[in-house]
């Protein structure tokens, strides 16, 4: 796996859905469980960041 290329692709993504699609490409040959766990982590991280950003703006 070319980690530099992966990092560049990840840096160029603009929405969470693109990150999920990229993770499916990277983990495509893995089990559905692995892909589901990765998607859960991405989604949870996004939601936590969004919640924290809202909290900072409100303060």
N, CA, C, O and CB atoms as a CASP TS submission, in Angstrom:
PFRMAT TS
TARGET T0000
AUTHOR 0000-0000-0000
METHOD Language model
MODEL 1
PARENT N/A
ATOM      1  N   UNK     1       0.843  -1.175   0.000  1.00  0.00           N
ATOM      2  CA  UNK     1       0.000   0.000   0.000  1.00  0.00           C
ATOM      3  C   UNK     1       0.889   1.239   0.000  1.00  0.00           C
ATOM      4  O   UNK     1       1.834   1.339   0.783  1.00  0.00           O
ATOM      5  CB  UNK     1      -0.960  -0.003   1.218  1.00  0.00           C
ATOM      6  N   UNK     2       0.580   2.163  -0.872  1.00  0.00           N
ATOM      7  CA  UNK     2       1.325   3.409  -0.963  1.00  0.00           C
ATOM      8  C   UNK     2       0.697   4.414   0.000  1.00  0.00           C
ATOM      9  O   UNK     2      -0.321   5.034  -0.308  1.00  0.00           O
ATOM     10  CB  UNK     2       1.334   3.958  -2.427  1.00  0.00           C
ATOM     11  N   UNK     3       1.316   4.565   1.166  1.00  0.00           N
ATOM     12  CA  UNK     3       0.747   5.427   2.198  1.00  0.00           C
ATOM     13  C   UNK     3       0.792   6.904   1.815  1.00  0.00           C
ATOM     14  O   UNK     3      -0.083   7.673   2.213  1.00  0.00           O
ATOM     15  CB  UNK     3       1.481   5.218   3.503  1.00  0.00           C
ATOM     16  N   UNK     4       1.789   7.300   1.057  1.00  0.00           N
ATOM     17  CA  UNK     4       1.876   8.701   0.632  1.00  0.00           C
ATOM     18  C   UNK     4       0.707   9.049  -0.301  1.00  0.00           C
ATOM     19  O   UNK     4       0.096  10.110  -0.177  1.00  0.00           O
ATOM     20  CB  UNK     4       3.232   8.973  -0.076  1.00  0.00           C
ATOM     21  N   UNK     5       0.411   8.146  -1.227  1.00  0.00           N
ATOM     22  CA  UNK     5      -0.718   8.356  -2.140  1.00  0.00           C
ATOM     23  C   UNK     5      -2.029   8.374  -1.355  1.00  0.00           C
ATOM     24  O   UNK     5      -2.903   9.199  -1.619  1.00  0.00           O
ATOM     25  CB  UNK     5      -0.757   7.252  -3.231  1.00  0.00           C
ATOM     26  N   UNK     6      -2.163   7.462  -0.391  1.00  0.00           N
ATOM     27  CA  UNK     6      -3.353   7.441   0.443  1.00  0.00           C
ATOM     28  C   UNK     6      -3.505   8.746   1.215  1.00  0.00           C
ATOM     29  O   UNK     6      -4.600   9.303   1.290  1.00  0.00           O
ATOM     30  CB  UNK     6      -3.303   6.262   1.406  1.00  0.00           C
ATOM     31  N   UNK     7      -2.414   9.230   1.783  1.00  0.00           N
ATOM     32  CA  UNK     7      -2.447  10.492   2.534  1.00  0.00           C
ATOM     33  C   UNK     7      -2.862  11.643   1.623  1.00  0.00           C
ATOM     34  O   UNK     7      -3.679  12.476   2.017  1.00  0.00           O
ATOM     35  CB  UNK     7      -1.068  10.786   3.169  1.00  0.00           C
ATOM     36  N   UNK     8      -2.317  11.699   0.423  1.00  0.00           N
ATOM     37  CA  UNK     8      -2.680  12.760  -0.518  1.00  0.00           C
ATOM     38  C   UNK     8      -4.157  12.690  -0.886  1.00  0.00           C
ATOM     39  O   UNK     8      -4.839  13.713  -0.948  1.00  0.00           O
ATOM     40  CB  UNK     8      -1.823  12.668  -1.781  1.00  0.00           C
ATOM     41  N   UNK     9      -4.649  11.467  -1.131  1.00  0.00           N
ATOM     42  CA  UNK     9      -6.069  11.307  -1.442  1.00  0.00           C
ATOM     43  C   UNK     9      -6.937  11.731  -0.268  1.00  0.00           C
ATOM     44  O   UNK     9      -7.968  12.379  -0.454  1.00  0.00           O
ATOM     45  CB  UNK     9      -6.374   9.857  -1.821  1.00  0.00           C
ATOM     46  N   UNK    10      -6.527  11.371   0.929  1.00  0.00           N
ATOM     47  CA  UNK    10      -7.280  11.727   2.123  1.00  0.00           C
ATOM     48  C   UNK    10      -7.271  13.238   2.346  1.00  0.00           C
ATOM     49  O   UNK    10      -8.288  13.824   2.716  1.00  0.00           O
ATOM     50  CB  UNK    10      -6.706  11.009   3.346  1.00  0.00           C
ATOM     51  N   UNK    11      -6.119  13.858   2.117  1.00  0.00           N
ATOM     52  CA  UNK    11      -6.015  15.307   2.285  1.00  0.00           C
ATOM     53  C   UNK    11      -6.874  16.065   1.276  1.00  0.00           C
ATOM     54  O   UNK    11      -7.318  17.179   1.551  1.00  0.00           O
ATOM     55  CB  UNK    11      -4.565  15.743   2.155  1.00  0.00           C
ATOM     56  N   UNK    12      -7.108  15.467   0.115  1.00  0.00           N
ATOM     57  CA  UNK    12      -7.869  16.167  -0.916  1.00  0.00           C
ATOM     58  C   UNK    12      -9.385  15.960  -0.791  1.00  0.00           C
ATOM     59  O   UNK    12     -10.156  16.578  -1.525  1.00  0.00           O
ATOM     60  CB  UNK    12      -7.409  15.710  -2.279  1.00  0.00           C
ATOM     61  N   UNK    13      -9.808  15.100   0.129  1.00  0.00           N
ATOM     62  CA  UNK    13     -11.249  14.895   0.294  1.00  0.00           C
ATOM     63  C   UNK    13     -11.864  16.099   0.984  1.00  0.00           C
ATOM     64  O   UNK    13     -11.225  16.761   1.802  1.00  0.00           O
ATOM     65  CB  UNK    13     -11.537  13.608   1.100  1.00  0.00           C
ATOM     66  N   UNK    14     -13.114  16.370   0.641  1.00  0.00           N
ATOM     67  CA  UNK    14     -13.783  17.546   1.200  1.00  0.00           C
ATOM     68  C   UNK    14     -15.013  17.211   2.032  1.00  0.00           C
ATOM     69  O   UNK    14     -15.463  18.032   2.831  1.00  0.00           O
ATOM     70  CB  UNK    14     -14.177  18.471   0.094  1.00  0.00           C
ATOM     71  N   UNK    15     -15.557  16.017   1.853  1.00  0.00           N
ATOM     72  CA  UNK    15     -16.742  15.632   2.617  1.00  0.00           C
ATOM     73  C   UNK    15     -16.544  14.235   3.192  1.00  0.00           C
ATOM     74  O   UNK    15     -15.753  13.445   2.677  1.00  0.00           O
ATOM     75  CB  UNK    15     -18.015  15.682   1.731  1.00  0.00           C
ATOM     76  N   UNK    16     -17.263  13.948   4.250  1.00  0.00           N
ATOM     77  CA  UNK    16     -17.122  12.672   4.955  1.00  0.00           C
ATOM     78  C   UNK    16     -17.420  11.496   4.031  1.00  0.00           C
ATOM     79  O   UNK    16     -16.774  10.452   4.123  1.00  0.00           O
ATOM     80  CB  UNK    16     -18.051  12.629   6.172  1.00  0.00           C
ATOM     81  N   UNK    17     -18.387  11.659   3.150  1.00  0.00           N
ATOM     82  CA  UNK    17     -18.745  10.570   2.246  1.00  0.00           C
ATOM     83  C   UNK    17     -17.553  10.135   1.392  1.00  0.00           C
ATOM     84  O   UNK    17     -17.395   8.950   1.100  1.00  0.00           O
ATOM     85  CB  UNK    17     -19.906  10.994   1.346  1.00  0.00           C
ATOM     86  N   UNK    18     -16.715  11.097   0.994  1.00  0.00           N
ATOM     87  CA  UNK    18     -15.513  10.774   0.215  1.00  0.00           C
ATOM     88  C   UNK    18     -14.526   9.959   1.043  1.00  0.00           C
ATOM     89  O   UNK    18     -13.870   9.058   0.520  1.00  0.00           O
ATOM     90  CB  UNK    18     -14.837  12.059  -0.289  1.00  0.00           C
ATOM     91  N   UNK    19     -14.422  10.271   2.325  1.00  0.00           N
ATOM     92  CA  UNK    19     -13.532   9.507   3.213  1.00  0.00           C
ATOM     93  C   UNK    19     -14.039   8.073   3.343  1.00  0.00           C
ATOM     94  O   UNK    19     -13.251   7.128   3.341  1.00  0.00           O
ATOM     95  CB  UNK    19     -13.437  10.179   4.616  1.00  0.00           C
ATOM     96  N   UNK    20     -15.339   7.920   3.455  1.00  0.00           N
ATOM     97  CA  UNK    20     -15.918   6.575   3.567  1.00  0.00           C
ATOM     98  C   UNK    20     -15.673   5.791   2.282  1.00  0.00           C
ATOM     99  O   UNK    20     -15.317   4.614   2.335  1.00  0.00           O
ATOM    100  CB  UNK    20     -17.438   6.653   3.870  1.00  0.00           C
ATOM    101  N   UNK    21     -15.859   6.430   1.130  1.00  0.00           N
ATOM    102  CA  UNK    21     -15.605   5.768  -0.158  1.00  0.00           C
ATOM    103  C   UNK    21     -14.143   5.363  -0.260  1.00  0.00           C
ATOM    104  O   UNK    21     -13.836   4.255  -0.698  1.00  0.00           O
ATOM    105  CB  UNK    21     -15.987   6.693  -1.339  1.00  0.00           C
ATOM    106  N   UNK    22     -13.233   6.257   0.145  1.00  0.00           N
ATOM    107  CA  UNK    22     -11.805   5.954   0.117  1.00  0.00           C
ATOM    108  C   UNK    22     -11.487   4.779   1.037  1.00  0.00           C
ATOM    109  O   UNK    22     -10.694   3.909   0.676  1.00  0.00           O
ATOM    110  CB  UNK    22     -10.985   7.188   0.527  1.00  0.00           C
ATOM    111  N   UNK    23     -12.092   4.746   2.207  1.00  0.00           N
ATOM    112  CA  UNK    23     -11.834   3.632   3.133  1.00  0.00           C
ATOM    113  C   UNK    23     -12.335   2.316   2.553  1.00  0.00           C
ATOM    114  O   UNK    23     -11.723   1.271   2.771  1.00  0.00           O
ATOM    115  CB  UNK    23     -12.503   3.894   4.496  1.00  0.00           C
ATOM    116  N   UNK    24     -13.447   2.357   1.815  1.00  0.00           N
ATOM    117  CA  UNK    24     -13.954   1.138   1.192  1.00  0.00           C
ATOM    118  C   UNK    24     -12.997   0.642   0.113  1.00  0.00           C
ATOM    119  O   UNK    24     -12.854  -0.564  -0.088  1.00  0.00           O
ATOM    120  CB  UNK    24     -15.345   1.381   0.594  1.00  0.00           C
ATOM    121  N   UNK    25     -12.341   1.575  -0.583  1.00  0.00           N
ATOM    122  CA  UNK    25     -11.348   1.164  -1.583  1.00  0.00           C
ATOM    123  C   UNK    25     -10.146   0.526  -0.908  1.00  0.00           C
ATOM    124  O   UNK    25      -9.634  -0.490  -1.378  1.00  0.00           O
ATOM    125  CB  UNK    25     -10.901   2.369  -2.434  1.00  0.00           C
ATOM    126  N   UNK    26      -9.694   1.113   0.188  1.00  0.00           N
ATOM    127  CA  UNK    26      -8.520   0.611   0.894  1.00  0.00           C
ATOM    128  C   UNK    26      -8.807  -0.746   1.531  1.00  0.00           C
ATOM    129  O   UNK    26      -7.988  -1.661   1.449  1.00  0.00           O
ATOM    130  CB  UNK    26      -8.070   1.611   1.963  1.00  0.00           C
ATOM    131  N   UNK    27      -9.969  -0.871   2.163  1.00  0.00           N
ATOM    132  CA  UNK    27     -10.304  -2.092   2.883  1.00  0.00           C
ATOM    133  C   UNK    27     -11.245  -2.991   2.090  1.00  0.00           C
ATOM    134  O   UNK    27     -11.887  -3.871   2.664  1.00  0.00           O
ATOM    135  CB  UNK    27     -10.927  -1.750   4.214  1.00  0.00           C
ATOM    136  N   UNK    28     -11.333  -2.784   0.797  1.00  0.00           N
ATOM    137  CA  UNK    28     -12.269  -3.507  -0.047  1.00  0.00           C
ATOM    138  C   UNK    28     -12.136  -5.009  -0.005  1.00  0.00           C
ATOM    139  O   UNK    28     -13.134  -5.716  -0.144  1.00  0.00           O
ATOM    140  CB  UNK    28     -12.116  -3.063  -1.423  1.00  0.00           C
ATOM    141  N   UNK    29     -10.938  -5.517   0.181  1.00  0.00           N
ATOM    142  CA  UNK    29     -10.726  -6.964   0.191  1.00  0.00           C
ATOM    143  C   UNK    29     -10.890  -7.556   1.581  1.00  0.00           C
ATOM    144  O   UNK    29     -10.814  -8.773   1.749  1.00  0.00           O
ATOM    145  CB  UNK    29      -9.349  -7.292  -0.343  1.00  0.00           C
ATOM    146  N   UNK    30     -11.112  -6.712   2.573  1.00  0.00           N
ATOM    147  CA  UNK    30     -11.302  -7.182   3.940  1.00  0.00           C
ATOM    148  C   UNK    30     -12.763  -7.578   4.139  1.00  0.00           C
ATOM    149  O   UNK    30     -13.603  -7.402   3.257  1.00  0.00           O
ATOM    150  CB  UNK    30     -10.880  -6.094   4.965  1.00  0.00           C
ATOM    151  N   UNK    31     -13.027  -8.097   5.283  1.00  0.00           N
ATOM    152  CA  UNK    31     -14.390  -8.540   5.591  1.00  0.00           C
ATOM    153  C   UNK    31     -15.327  -7.346   5.723  1.00  0.00           C
ATOM    154  O   UNK    31     -14.894  -6.208   5.906  1.00  0.00           O
ATOM    155  CB  UNK    31     -14.409  -9.373   6.885  1.00  0.00           C
ATOM    156  N   UNK    32     -16.609  -7.634   5.626  1.00  0.00           N
ATOM    157  CA  UNK    32     -17.621  -6.595   5.813  1.00  0.00           C
ATOM    158  C   UNK    32     -17.536  -6.000   7.211  1.00  0.00           C
ATOM    159  O   UNK    32     -17.806  -4.814   7.402  1.00  0.00           O
ATOM    160  CB  UNK    32     -19.024  -7.160   5.565  1.00  0.00           C
ATOM    161  N   UNK    33     -17.159  -6.822   8.193  1.00  0.00           N
ATOM    162  CA  UNK    33     -17.035  -6.328   9.560  1.00  0.00           C
ATOM    163  C   UNK    33     -15.973  -5.237   9.653  1.00  0.00           C
ATOM    164  O   UNK    33     -16.182  -4.222  10.317  1.00  0.00           O
ATOM    165  CB  UNK    33     -16.696  -7.476  10.514  1.00  0.00           C
ATOM    166  N   UNK    34     -14.842  -5.441   8.995  1.00  0.00           N
ATOM    167  CA  UNK    34     -13.765  -4.445   9.015  1.00  0.00           C
ATOM    168  C   UNK    34     -14.254  -3.148   8.380  1.00  0.00           C
ATOM    169  O   UNK    34     -14.053  -2.067   8.934  1.00  0.00           O
ATOM    170  CB  UNK    34     -12.506  -4.974   8.272  1.00  0.00           C
ATOM    171  N   UNK    35     -14.888  -3.252   7.232  1.00  0.00           N
ATOM    172  CA  UNK    35     -15.402  -2.049   6.560  1.00  0.00           C
ATOM    173  C   UNK    35     -16.443  -1.346   7.420  1.00  0.00           C
ATOM    174  O   UNK    35     -16.460  -0.117   7.487  1.00  0.00           O
ATOM    175  CB  UNK    35     -16.009  -2.410   5.193  1.00  0.00           C
ATOM    176  N   UNK    36     -17.305  -2.103   8.073  1.00  0.00           N
ATOM    177  CA  UNK    36     -18.320  -1.489   8.931  1.00  0.00           C
ATOM    178  C   UNK    36     -17.693  -0.776  10.125  1.00  0.00           C
ATOM    179  O   UNK    36     -18.133   0.310  10.504  1.00  0.00           O
ATOM    180  CB  UNK    36     -19.306  -2.545   9.419  1.00  0.00           C
ATOM    181  N   UNK    37     -16.669  -1.382  10.714  1.00  0.00           N
ATOM    182  CA  UNK    37     -15.992  -0.750  11.846  1.00  0.00           C
ATOM    183  C   UNK    37     -15.315   0.542  11.408  1.00  0.00           C
ATOM    184  O   UNK    37     -15.411   1.555  12.101  1.00  0.00           O
ATOM    185  CB  UNK    37     -14.960  -1.709  12.465  1.00  0.00           C
ATOM    186  N   UNK    38     -14.634   0.520  10.270  1.00  0.00           N
ATOM    187  CA  UNK    38     -13.978   1.724   9.759  1.00  0.00           C
ATOM    188  C   UNK    38     -15.011   2.816   9.497  1.00  0.00           C
ATOM    189  O   UNK    38     -14.797   3.976   9.849  1.00  0.00           O
ATOM    190  CB  UNK    38     -13.189   1.409   8.469  1.00  0.00           C
ATOM    191  N   UNK    39     -16.122   2.446   8.883  1.00  0.00           N
ATOM    192  CA  UNK    39     -17.180   3.430   8.606  1.00  0.00           C
ATOM    193  C   UNK    39     -17.757   3.996   9.898  1.00  0.00           C
ATOM    194  O   UNK    39     -18.047   5.191   9.970  1.00  0.00           O
ATOM    195  CB  UNK    39     -18.302   2.793   7.768  1.00  0.00           C
ATOM    196  N   UNK    40     -17.929   3.157  10.920  1.00  0.00           N
ATOM    197  CA  UNK    40     -18.433   3.643  12.206  1.00  0.00           C
ATOM    198  C   UNK    40     -17.456   4.639  12.829  1.00  0.00           C
ATOM    199  O   UNK    40     -17.872   5.673  13.351  1.00  0.00           O
ATOM    200  CB  UNK    40     -18.677   2.465  13.168  1.00  0.00           C
ATOM    201  N   UNK    41     -16.143   4.325  12.776  1.00  0.00           N
ATOM    202  CA  UNK    41     -15.146   5.244  13.326  1.00  0.00           C
ATOM    203  C   UNK    41     -15.154   6.579  12.591  1.00  0.00           C
ATOM    204  O   UNK    41     -15.103   7.635  13.223  1.00  0.00           O
ATOM    205  CB  UNK    41     -13.753   4.619  13.255  1.00  0.00           C
ATOM    206  N   UNK    42     -15.218   6.542  11.276  1.00  0.00           N
ATOM    207  CA  UNK    42     -15.235   7.783  10.486  1.00  0.00           C
ATOM    208  C   UNK    42     -16.467   8.605  10.821  1.00  0.00           C
ATOM    209  O   UNK    42     -16.374   9.808  11.065  1.00  0.00           O
ATOM    210  CB  UNK    42     -15.200   7.472   8.974  1.00  0.00           C
ATOM    211  N   UNK    43     -17.616   7.952  10.832  1.00  0.00           N
ATOM    212  CA  UNK    43     -18.865   8.656  11.104  1.00  0.00           C
ATOM    213  C   UNK    43     -18.872   9.235  12.507  1.00  0.00           C
ATOM    214  O   UNK    43     -19.255  10.389  12.700  1.00  0.00           O
ATOM    215  CB  UNK    43     -20.055   7.723  10.917  1.00  0.00           C
ATOM    216  N   UNK    44     -18.454   8.451  13.486  1.00  0.00           N
ATOM    217  CA  UNK    44     -18.430   8.922  14.875  1.00  0.00           C
ATOM    218  C   UNK    44     -17.454  10.087  15.042  1.00  0.00           C
ATOM    219  O   UNK    44     -17.759  11.053  15.741  1.00  0.00           O
ATOM    220  CB  UNK    44     -18.046   7.773  15.824  1.00  0.00           C
ATOM    221  N   UNK    45     -16.290  10.000  14.408  1.00  0.00           N
ATOM    222  CA  UNK    45     -15.318  11.089  14.486  1.00  0.00           C
ATOM    223  C   UNK    45     -15.877  12.369  13.890  1.00  0.00           C
ATOM    224  O   UNK    45     -15.697  13.455  14.441  1.00  0.00           O
ATOM    225  CB  UNK    45     -14.027  10.703  13.772  1.00  0.00           C
ATOM    226  N   UNK    46     -16.557  12.232  12.759  1.00  0.00           N
ATOM    227  CA  UNK    46     -17.172  13.391  12.115  1.00  0.00           C
ATOM    228  C   UNK    46     -18.220  14.024  13.026  1.00  0.00           C
ATOM    229  O   UNK    46     -18.229  15.239  13.226  1.00  0.00           O
ATOM    230  CB  UNK    46     -17.807  12.989  10.776  1.00  0.00           C
ATOM    231  N   UNK    47     -19.101  13.191  13.576  1.00  0.00           N
ATOM    232  CA  UNK    47     -20.158  13.714  14.429  1.00  0.00           C
ATOM    233  C   UNK    47     -19.598  14.352  15.696  1.00  0.00           C
ATOM    234  O   UNK    47     -20.110  15.375  16.153  1.00  0.00           O
ATOM    235  CB  UNK    47     -21.130  12.608  14.793  1.00  0.00           C
ATOM    236  N   UNK    48     -18.546  13.754  16.270  1.00  0.00           N
ATOM    237  CA  UNK    48     -17.919  14.330  17.457  1.00  0.00           C
ATOM    238  C   UNK    48     -17.290  15.677  17.124  1.00  0.00           C
ATOM    239  O   UNK    48     -17.420  16.632  17.889  1.00  0.00           O
ATOM    240  CB  UNK    48     -16.859  13.373  18.030  1.00  0.00           C
ATOM    241  N   UNK    49     -16.612  15.755  15.988  1.00  0.00           N
ATOM    242  CA  UNK    49     -16.006  17.012  15.574  1.00  0.00           C
ATOM    243  C   UNK    49     -17.048  18.085  15.336  1.00  0.00           C
ATOM    244  O   UNK    49     -16.857  19.242  15.710  1.00  0.00           O
ATOM    245  CB  UNK    49     -15.181  16.811  14.325  1.00  0.00           C
ATOM    246  N   UNK    50     -18.147  17.701  14.714  1.00  0.00           N
ATOM    247  CA  UNK    50     -19.234  18.642  14.450  1.00  0.00           C
ATOM    248  C   UNK    50     -19.841  19.139  15.763  1.00  0.00           C
ATOM    249  O   UNK    50     -20.115  20.329  15.915  1.00  0.00           O
ATOM    250  CB  UNK    50     -20.319  17.983  13.574  1.00  0.00           C
ATOM    251  N   UNK    51     -20.048  18.220  16.706  1.00  0.00           N
ATOM    252  CA  UNK    51     -20.606  18.582  18.009  1.00  0.00           C
ATOM    253  C   UNK    51     -19.650  19.505  18.761  1.00  0.00           C
ATOM    254  O   UNK    51     -20.079  20.492  19.360  1.00  0.00           O
ATOM    255  CB  UNK    51     -20.897  17.318  18.843  1.00  0.00           C
ATOM    256  N   UNK    52     -18.359  19.186  18.730  1.00  0.00           N
ATOM    257  CA  UNK    52     -17.366  20.020  19.425  1.00  0.00           C
ATOM    258  C   UNK    52     -17.273  21.397  18.788  1.00  0.00           C
ATOM    259  O   UNK    52     -17.110  22.392  19.494  1.00  0.00           O
ATOM    260  CB  UNK    52     -15.985  19.342  19.411  1.00  0.00           C
ATOM    261  N   UNK    53     -17.375  21.472  17.458  1.00  0.00           N
ATOM    262  CA  UNK    53     -17.307  22.752  16.765  1.00  0.00           C
ATOM    263  C   UNK    53     -18.509  23.598  17.140  1.00  0.00           C
ATOM    264  O   UNK    53     -18.373  24.803  17.352  1.00  0.00           O
ATOM    265  CB  UNK    53     -17.241  22.550  15.238  1.00  0.00           C
ATOM    266  N   UNK    54     -19.674  22.995  17.225  1.00  0.00           N
ATOM    267  CA  UNK    54     -20.884  23.714  17.619  1.00  0.00           C
ATOM    268  C   UNK    54     -20.749  24.235  19.043  1.00  0.00           C
ATOM    269  O   UNK    54     -21.148  25.363  19.334  1.00  0.00           O
ATOM    270  CB  UNK    54     -22.122  22.806  17.498  1.00  0.00           C
ATOM    271  N   UNK    55     -20.190  23.424  19.923  1.00  0.00           N
ATOM    272  CA  UNK    55     -20.002  23.824  21.311  1.00  0.00           C
ATOM    273  C   UNK    55     -19.043  25.006  21.403  1.00  0.00           C
ATOM    274  O   UNK    55     -19.288  25.931  22.178  1.00  0.00           O
ATOM    275  CB  UNK    55     -19.480  22.647  22.144  1.00  0.00           C
ATOM    276  N   UNK    56     -17.968  24.999  20.640  1.00  0.00           N
ATOM    277  CA  UNK    56     -16.992  26.088  20.661  1.00  0.00           C
ATOM    278  C   UNK    56     -17.627  27.364  20.148  1.00  0.00           C
ATOM    279  O   UNK    56     -17.401  28.433  20.715  1.00  0.00           O
ATOM    280  CB  UNK    56     -15.753  25.731  19.823  1.00  0.00           C
ATOM    281  N   UNK    57     -18.411  27.280  19.093  1.00  0.00           N
ATOM    282  CA  UNK    57     -19.059  28.470  18.535  1.00  0.00           C
ATOM    283  C   UNK    57     -20.065  29.041  19.512  1.00  0.00           C
ATOM    284  O   UNK    57     -20.182  30.260  19.641  1.00  0.00           O
ATOM    285  CB  UNK    57     -19.746  28.142  17.207  1.00  0.00           C
ATOM    286  N   UNK    58     -20.800  28.170  20.207  1.00  0.00           N
ATOM    287  CA  UNK    58     -21.791  28.641  21.183  1.00  0.00           C
ATOM    288  C   UNK    58     -21.131  29.302  22.377  1.00  0.00           C
ATOM    289  O   UNK    58     -21.692  30.233  22.953  1.00  0.00           O
ATOM    290  CB  UNK    58     -22.662  27.486  21.655  1.00  0.00           C
ATOM    291  N   UNK    59     -19.933  28.831  22.765  1.00  0.00           N
ATOM    292  CA  UNK    59     -19.242  29.412  23.931  1.00  0.00           C
ATOM    293  C   UNK    59     -18.704  30.738  23.532  1.00  0.00           C
ATOM    294  O   UNK    59     -18.081  31.422  24.345  1.00  0.00           O
ATOM    295  CB  UNK    59     -18.105  28.498  24.457  1.00  0.00           C
TER
END
